[in-house]
C-alpha cells in the first residue's frame, strides 16, 4: 500500500467516468474541475473501458481497497456494468449517481458486482428539486432509489449539498431517512472555492449543533474524521437512520484523514479535490505509465488545509509559501 509523506495510506480511488450529465445542478463543481457540464454525446477524450480496467488492475497491485465511480453522471456510460464486472475482486465498488437510470439498471449493476450507491437528492418536493438541479426528473430519482433498495443496495446513501437554497430542507431530509428503512443521509458542505458564489455558503457548525441535539447517539468515522449522527433509533415506531456530515472547508482534520486519489474522465490523476495544479497524466495508460504516475501522485500528496493552506495569526487561511515557491 502506498503512503504519502504525511503518513496517509492511499486506500481508495474516486474515478470520474465522464463529465457529461443530464442534470445541471447549481452547486456543481464537477469533482473539483469546475462546472464543465459536458455534451450528452461521449467525448473522444473519455477513458475507454480498457483504460479504466488497466488503472484498476494497477490500483489492486497497490492494495487499493475501494473504487467509487462518479461523473458527471457515470450512468451515461453504457459500459458501466462492464467496468464494474471487470473490476478486480479485491476492490469494493460503489457509485455516485443522480439516480435517473437506476430503475432500468440497478439489478444489472448488482449482478455485475456493485456493492454500494450514493444518490444525489437535495429536496423532497419536485419544485424545490427542479430549482436546484434544473431537472424535472424528481419522480425518476425516487423510483431509482426504490430500485436500488429492491436490488439489494441498502443502505442507499442520499447526498445532499447544504447551501443557502437547501439548508431549510435539512430537517425534513433527516426525518425522511429516520422514517424510511434502508436510507442514510450524507450532508455535504458547499464548497464556494470550487463552485463560486461564496454568498451561498452556510455555517456548517450550526448544522452539526442541530444534529447533535436531534441524535440518539453520535460517533466519528475514521475517513476524513467525519461525525455520524444516528436519529430515530430510540423511537419504536421508526426504523431510524444515520446522518453523516462531509465538511472539508477549512477542516485540517478532514484533510489529515483523506486516503483517496482521484482520476479525471480524461485519465489524469489528481491528489487533492481542492487543487488542479497537481494533475498528472497517465500518458497512453499503459500499466508501467499508470504505476509511475500513481506512485508520483501519492508521493506528492499534501493535506490541503493544515499544510498547503495554513492559518495566519487572525485565523484566516492563506497559501503556504513553501509550496508557492516550490
CSV table of C-alpha atoms in Angstrom, one decimal:
chain,number,residue,atom,x,y,z
A,1,UNK,CA,0.0,0.0,0.0
A,2,UNK,CA,1.3,3.4,-1.0
A,3,UNK,CA,1.8,6.1,1.7
A,4,UNK,CA,2.4,9.8,1.3
A,5,UNK,CA,4.9,11.9,3.2
A,6,UNK,CA,2.3,12.7,5.9
A,7,UNK,CA,1.7,9.1,6.8
A,8,UNK,CA,-1.6,8.8,4.9
A,9,UNK,CA,-2.1,5.5,3.3
A,10,UNK,CA,-3.9,5.5,-0.1
A,11,UNK,CA,-6.8,3.1,0.3
A,12,UNK,CA,-9.4,4.3,-2.2
A,13,UNK,CA,-9.8,5.8,-5.7
A,14,UNK,CA,-12.5,8.1,-7.0
A,15,UNK,CA,-12.9,7.7,-10.7
A,16,UNK,CA,-14.8,10.2,-12.9
A,17,UNK,CA,-16.0,8.2,-15.9
A,18,UNK,CA,-17.4,11.2,-17.7
A,19,UNK,CA,-18.1,15.0,-17.3
A,20,UNK,CA,-21.4,14.6,-19.2
A,21,UNK,CA,-24.6,15.0,-17.1
A,22,UNK,CA,-28.3,15.1,-17.7
A,23,UNK,CA,-28.7,17.5,-14.7
A,24,UNK,CA,-27.3,21.0,-14.3
A,25,UNK,CA,-27.1,21.4,-10.5
A,26,UNK,CA,-26.4,25.0,-9.5
A,27,UNK,CA,-23.8,23.9,-7.0
A,28,UNK,CA,-21.8,21.5,-9.2
A,29,UNK,CA,-18.0,21.8,-9.3
A,30,UNK,CA,-17.5,18.6,-11.4
A,31,UNK,CA,-15.2,16.8,-9.0
A,32,UNK,CA,-13.2,20.0,-8.5
A,33,UNK,CA,-12.6,20.6,-12.2
A,34,UNK,CA,-15.3,23.4,-12.4
A,35,UNK,CA,-18.8,23.2,-13.9
A,36,UNK,CA,-17.9,21.8,-17.3
A,37,UNK,CA,-21.2,20.1,-17.8
A,38,UNK,CA,-20.3,18.2,-21.0
A,39,UNK,CA,-22.3,17.4,-24.1
A,40,UNK,CA,-24.6,14.4,-23.9
A,41,UNK,CA,-22.6,12.5,-26.6
A,42,UNK,CA,-19.5,10.7,-25.5
A,43,UNK,CA,-16.3,12.7,-26.0
A,44,UNK,CA,-13.2,11.3,-27.6
A,45,UNK,CA,-11.1,12.1,-24.5
A,46,UNK,CA,-13.1,10.0,-22.1
A,47,UNK,CA,-11.1,7.0,-20.8
A,48,UNK,CA,-12.1,3.8,-22.6
A,49,UNK,CA,-13.3,0.7,-20.8
A,50,UNK,CA,-9.9,-0.9,-21.1
A,51,UNK,CA,-8.2,2.3,-19.8
A,52,UNK,CA,-10.3,2.2,-16.7
A,53,UNK,CA,-9.7,-1.5,-16.1
A,54,UNK,CA,-6.0,-1.2,-16.6
A,55,UNK,CA,-6.0,1.5,-14.0
A,56,UNK,CA,-8.0,-0.6,-11.6
A,57,UNK,CA,-5.7,-3.6,-12.0
A,58,UNK,CA,-2.7,-1.4,-11.1
A,59,UNK,CA,-4.7,0.0,-8.2
A,60,UNK,CA,-5.2,-3.5,-7.0
A,61,UNK,CA,-1.4,-4.1,-7.1
A,62,UNK,CA,-1.1,-1.2,-4.7
A,63,UNK,CA,-3.7,-2.7,-2.3
A,64,UNK,CA,-6.4,-0.2,-3.1
A,65,UNK,CA,-9.5,-1.4,-1.3
A,66,UNK,CA,-12.3,0.7,-2.8
A,67,UNK,CA,-13.3,2.4,-6.1
A,68,UNK,CA,-16.1,4.9,-6.4
A,69,UNK,CA,-17.4,5.7,-9.9
A,70,UNK,CA,-18.5,9.3,-10.4
A,71,UNK,CA,-19.1,11.8,-13.1
A,72,UNK,CA,-20.7,14.0,-14.4
A,73,UNK,CA,-23.3,11.2,-14.4
A,74,UNK,CA,-21.5,7.9,-14.6
A,75,UNK,CA,-24.6,6.0,-15.7
A,76,UNK,CA,-24.4,7.8,-19.1
A,77,UNK,CA,-21.6,5.4,-19.7
A,78,UNK,CA,-23.2,2.4,-21.4
A,79,UNK,CA,-20.2,0.3,-20.3
A,80,UNK,CA,-20.6,0.9,-16.6
A,81,UNK,CA,-21.8,-2.6,-15.9
A,82,UNK,CA,-18.8,-4.0,-17.8
A,83,UNK,CA,-16.4,-1.8,-15.8
A,84,UNK,CA,-18.0,-2.9,-12.5
A,85,UNK,CA,-17.8,-6.6,-13.6
A,86,UNK,CA,-14.2,-6.4,-14.6
A,87,UNK,CA,-13.0,-4.5,-11.5
A,88,UNK,CA,-10.6,-6.8,-9.6
A,89,UNK,CA,-12.4,-8.7,-6.8
A,90,UNK,CA,-10.2,-7.2,-4.1
A,91,UNK,CA,-11.6,-3.8,-4.8
A,92,UNK,CA,-15.1,-2.8,-3.4
A,93,UNK,CA,-17.1,-0.9,-6.0
A,94,UNK,CA,-19.6,1.9,-5.3
A,95,UNK,CA,-21.3,4.5,-7.4
A,96,UNK,CA,-22.4,8.2,-7.1
A,97,UNK,CA,-25.4,8.9,-9.4
A,98,UNK,CA,-28.3,11.2,-9.7
A,99,UNK,CA,-30.4,8.1,-9.8
A,100,UNK,CA,-32.4,8.6,-13.0
A,101,UNK,CA,-31.1,5.5,-14.7
A,102,UNK,CA,-31.3,3.2,-11.7
A,103,UNK,CA,-34.9,1.9,-12.4
A,104,UNK,CA,-33.6,0.1,-15.5
A,105,UNK,CA,-30.1,-0.8,-14.4
A,106,UNK,CA,-29.9,-1.3,-10.6
A,107,UNK,CA,-30.3,-5.0,-10.8
A,108,UNK,CA,-27.8,-5.4,-13.6
A,109,UNK,CA,-25.2,-3.3,-11.7
A,110,UNK,CA,-25.7,-5.5,-8.6
A,111,UNK,CA,-25.3,-8.6,-10.7
A,112,UNK,CA,-22.1,-7.1,-12.1
A,113,UNK,CA,-20.8,-6.7,-8.5
A,114,UNK,CA,-21.7,-3.2,-7.4
A,115,UNK,CA,-21.8,-3.0,-3.6
A,116,UNK,CA,-23.0,0.5,-2.6
A,117,UNK,CA,-24.6,3.5,-4.2
A,118,UNK,CA,-25.0,7.2,-3.3
A,119,UNK,CA,-27.9,9.1,-4.9
A,120,UNK,CA,-28.0,12.8,-5.1
A,121,UNK,CA,-31.2,14.2,-3.6
A,122,UNK,CA,-31.3,17.7,-2.4
A,123,UNK,CA,-35.0,18.1,-1.6
A,124,UNK,CA,-38.2,16.2,-1.1
A,125,UNK,CA,-40.5,18.3,-3.3
A,126,UNK,CA,-40.4,18.3,-7.1
A,127,UNK,CA,-40.5,22.1,-7.3
A,128,UNK,CA,-37.5,22.6,-4.9
A,129,UNK,CA,-35.7,19.7,-6.6
A,130,UNK,CA,-36.1,21.3,-10.0
A,131,UNK,CA,-34.9,24.7,-8.7
A,132,UNK,CA,-31.6,23.1,-7.5
A,133,UNK,CA,-31.0,20.5,-10.3
A,134,UNK,CA,-32.6,22.3,-13.3
A,135,UNK,CA,-34.2,18.9,-13.9
A,136,UNK,CA,-37.8,17.7,-13.8
A,137,UNK,CA,-36.7,14.1,-13.1
A,138,UNK,CA,-37.7,14.0,-9.5
A,139,UNK,CA,-40.0,11.0,-9.9
A,140,UNK,CA,-37.3,9.1,-11.8
A,141,UNK,CA,-34.9,9.8,-8.9
A,142,UNK,CA,-37.3,8.5,-6.3
A,143,UNK,CA,-38.0,5.4,-8.5
A,144,UNK,CA,-34.3,4.9,-8.8
A,145,UNK,CA,-33.8,4.9,-5.0
A,146,UNK,CA,-36.6,2.3,-4.7
A,147,UNK,CA,-34.9,0.2,-7.5
A,148,UNK,CA,-31.6,0.4,-5.7
A,149,UNK,CA,-33.2,-0.8,-2.4
A,150,UNK,CA,-35.1,-3.6,-4.3
A,151,UNK,CA,-31.8,-4.7,-5.9
A,152,UNK,CA,-30.2,-5.1,-2.5
A,153,UNK,CA,-28.1,-2.0,-2.4
A,154,UNK,CA,-29.3,-1.0,1.1
A,155,UNK,CA,-28.3,1.2,2.7
A,156,UNK,CA,-28.7,3.7,0.0
A,157,UNK,CA,-26.9,6.9,0.9
A,158,UNK,CA,-28.6,10.2,-0.2
A,159,UNK,CA,-26.2,13.0,-1.0
A,160,UNK,CA,-27.5,16.5,-0.1
A,161,UNK,CA,-25.4,19.6,-0.7
A,162,UNK,CA,-26.1,22.1,2.1
A,163,UNK,CA,-26.1,25.7,1.0
A,164,UNK,CA,-28.4,28.7,1.1
A,165,UNK,CA,-31.1,27.2,-1.1
A,166,UNK,CA,-31.2,23.8,0.6
A,167,UNK,CA,-30.4,24.4,4.3
A,168,UNK,CA,-34.1,24.8,5.2
A,169,UNK,CA,-34.7,21.3,3.9
A,170,UNK,CA,-32.3,19.6,6.2
A,171,UNK,CA,-34.9,18.7,9.0
A,172,UNK,CA,-37.3,17.1,6.6
A,173,UNK,CA,-34.5,15.1,4.9
A,174,UNK,CA,-33.3,13.9,8.4
A,175,UNK,CA,-36.8,12.8,9.2
A,176,UNK,CA,-37.0,11.1,5.8
A,177,UNK,CA,-34.1,8.8,6.5
A,178,UNK,CA,-35.3,8.1,10.0
A,179,UNK,CA,-38.7,7.2,8.8
A,180,UNK,CA,-37.7,5.0,5.8
A,181,UNK,CA,-35.7,1.8,6.3
A,182,UNK,CA,-32.6,1.4,4.2
A,183,UNK,CA,-31.7,5.1,3.8
A,184,UNK,CA,-28.8,7.2,5.1
A,185,UNK,CA,-28.2,10.9,4.6
A,186,UNK,CA,-24.9,12.5,3.7
A,187,UNK,CA,-24.9,16.2,4.2
A,188,UNK,CA,-22.1,17.8,2.0
A,189,UNK,CA,-20.8,21.2,2.8
A,190,UNK,CA,-21.0,23.6,-0.1
A,191,UNK,CA,-17.5,24.5,-1.4
A,192,UNK,CA,-17.5,28.1,-2.7
A,193,UNK,CA,-13.8,27.9,-3.6
A,194,UNK,CA,-14.7,25.4,-6.2
A,195,UNK,CA,-18.3,26.2,-7.2
A,196,UNK,CA,-18.2,30.0,-6.8
A,197,UNK,CA,-21.0,32.1,-5.2
A,198,UNK,CA,-19.5,32.4,-1.6
A,199,UNK,CA,-22.7,34.1,-0.5
A,200,UNK,CA,-24.4,30.7,-0.8
A,201,UNK,CA,-22.3,29.1,1.9
A,202,UNK,CA,-23.9,28.4,5.3
A,203,UNK,CA,-22.2,27.8,8.7
A,204,UNK,CA,-21.9,24.1,8.8
A,205,UNK,CA,-21.2,24.1,12.5
A,206,UNK,CA,-24.8,25.2,13.1
A,207,UNK,CA,-25.9,22.0,11.3
A,208,UNK,CA,-23.6,19.9,13.5
A,209,UNK,CA,-25.0,21.5,16.6
A,210,UNK,CA,-28.6,21.0,15.5
A,211,UNK,CA,-28.0,17.4,14.6
A,212,UNK,CA,-26.2,16.7,17.9
A,213,UNK,CA,-29.4,17.9,19.6
A,214,UNK,CA,-31.6,15.6,17.5
A,215,UNK,CA,-29.4,12.5,17.6
A,216,UNK,CA,-29.8,9.5,19.8
A,217,UNK,CA,-26.1,8.9,19.6
A,218,UNK,CA,-23.0,10.3,17.7
A,219,UNK,CA,-19.8,8.6,16.6
A,220,UNK,CA,-16.9,9.5,14.4
A,221,UNK,CA,-15.8,7.8,11.2
A,222,UNK,CA,-12.1,7.4,10.6
A,223,UNK,CA,-12.3,8.5,6.9
A,224,UNK,CA,-12.0,12.3,6.9
A,225,UNK,CA,-12.8,12.4,10.6
A,226,UNK,CA,-16.5,12.6,9.8
A,227,UNK,CA,-19.2,12.9,12.5
A,228,UNK,CA,-22.1,10.5,12.2
A,229,UNK,CA,-25.5,11.2,13.8
A,230,UNK,CA,-27.9,8.4,14.5
A,231,UNK,CA,-31.5,9.6,14.6
A,232,UNK,CA,-34.8,7.9,15.4
A,233,UNK,CA,-33.2,4.8,16.9
A,234,UNK,CA,-34.9,5.2,20.3
A,235,UNK,CA,-38.4,5.5,18.7
A,236,UNK,CA,-40.0,2.1,18.4
A,237,UNK,CA,-42.2,3.4,15.6
A,238,UNK,CA,-39.3,4.4,13.4
A,239,UNK,CA,-36.6,2.3,11.7
A,240,UNK,CA,-34.1,5.1,12.4
A,241,UNK,CA,-31.3,6.3,10.2
A,242,UNK,CA,-27.8,7.7,10.0
A,243,UNK,CA,-26.8,11.2,9.0
A,244,UNK,CA,-23.2,12.0,8.1
A,245,UNK,CA,-21.6,15.4,7.5
A,246,UNK,CA,-18.9,15.9,5.0
A,247,UNK,CA,-17.3,19.3,5.9
A,248,UNK,CA,-14.0,19.8,4.1
A,249,UNK,CA,-13.9,23.6,4.1
A,250,UNK,CA,-11.2,24.9,6.5
A,251,UNK,CA,-11.0,21.4,8.1
A,252,UNK,CA,-7.5,20.2,8.7
A,253,UNK,CA,-8.8,17.0,10.4
A,254,UNK,CA,-10.7,16.2,7.2
A,255,UNK,CA,-7.5,16.5,5.1
A,256,UNK,CA,-5.3,14.7,7.6
A,257,UNK,CA,-7.7,11.7,7.3
A,258,UNK,CA,-8.0,11.7,3.5
A,259,UNK,CA,-6.9,8.4,1.9
A,260,UNK,CA,-8.1,8.9,-1.7
A,261,UNK,CA,-6.6,9.6,-5.1
A,262,UNK,CA,-8.9,10.9,-7.8
A,263,UNK,CA,-9.0,10.1,-11.5
A,264,UNK,CA,-10.4,12.5,-14.1
A,265,UNK,CA,-12.5,11.3,-17.0
A,266,UNK,CA,-9.6,12.2,-19.3
A,267,UNK,CA,-7.2,9.9,-17.5
A,268,UNK,CA,-5.4,12.3,-15.2
A,269,UNK,CA,-4.5,11.5,-11.6
A,270,UNK,CA,-5.5,14.2,-9.0
A,271,UNK,CA,-4.1,14.1,-5.5
A,272,UNK,CA,-6.5,16.6,-4.0
A,273,UNK,CA,-10.0,17.7,-4.7
A,274,UNK,CA,-9.2,21.4,-4.0
A,275,UNK,CA,-6.2,21.6,-6.4
A,276,UNK,CA,-5.9,21.5,-10.2
A,277,UNK,CA,-2.2,22.3,-10.2
A,278,UNK,CA,-1.4,18.7,-9.3
A,279,UNK,CA,-3.0,16.9,-12.3
A,280,UNK,CA,-0.7,14.1,-13.5
A,281,UNK,CA,-1.1,12.5,-16.9
A,282,UNK,CA,-1.0,8.7,-17.2
A,283,UNK,CA,0.2,9.0,-20.8
A,284,UNK,CA,-1.2,6.3,-23.0
A,285,UNK,CA,-2.3,4.5,-19.9
A,286,UNK,CA,-0.1,1.5,-20.2
A,287,UNK,CA,0.4,-0.3,-16.9
A,288,UNK,CA,4.0,1.0,-16.5
A,289,UNK,CA,2.9,4.6,-17.1
A,290,UNK,CA,0.0,4.2,-14.7
A,291,UNK,CA,2.3,2.7,-12.0
A,292,UNK,CA,4.7,5.5,-12.3
A,293,UNK,CA,2.1,8.3,-12.3
A,294,UNK,CA,0.3,6.7,-9.3
A,295,UNK,CA,3.5,6.5,-7.2
A,296,UNK,CA,4.3,10.1,-8.1
A,297,UNK,CA,0.8,11.3,-7.3
A,298,UNK,CA,0.8,9.6,-3.9
A,299,UNK,CA,4.3,10.8,-3.1
A,300,UNK,CA,3.4,14.4,-3.9
A,301,UNK,CA,0.1,14.4,-1.9
A,302,UNK,CA,-0.2,17.2,0.6
A,303,UNK,CA,-3.0,17.9,3.1
A,304,UNK,CA,-4.7,20.9,1.7
A,305,UNK,CA,-5.9,22.5,4.9
A,306,UNK,CA,-3.2,22.4,7.6
A,307,UNK,CA,-0.3,22.1,5.1
A,308,UNK,CA,-0.8,23.6,1.6
A,309,UNK,CA,-3.1,26.1,3.3
A,310,UNK,CA,-2.1,27.4,6.8
A,311,UNK,CA,-3.8,29.8,9.2
A,312,UNK,CA,-2.3,33.2,9.9
A,313,UNK,CA,-2.4,35.0,13.3
A,314,UNK,CA,-6.0,36.1,12.6
A,315,UNK,CA,-7.2,32.5,11.9
A,316,UNK,CA,-7.5,33.2,8.2
A,317,UNK,CA,-6.4,30.5,5.7
A,318,UNK,CA,-3.5,31.5,3.4
A,319,UNK,CA,-1.2,29.7,0.9
A,320,UNK,CA,1.9,28.1,2.5
A,321,UNK,CA,4.8,30.0,0.9
A,322,UNK,CA,6.8,26.8,0.9
A,323,UNK,CA,4.6,25.4,-1.8
A,324,UNK,CA,4.2,28.7,-3.7
A,325,UNK,CA,7.9,28.9,-4.3
A,326,UNK,CA,8.3,25.2,-5.0
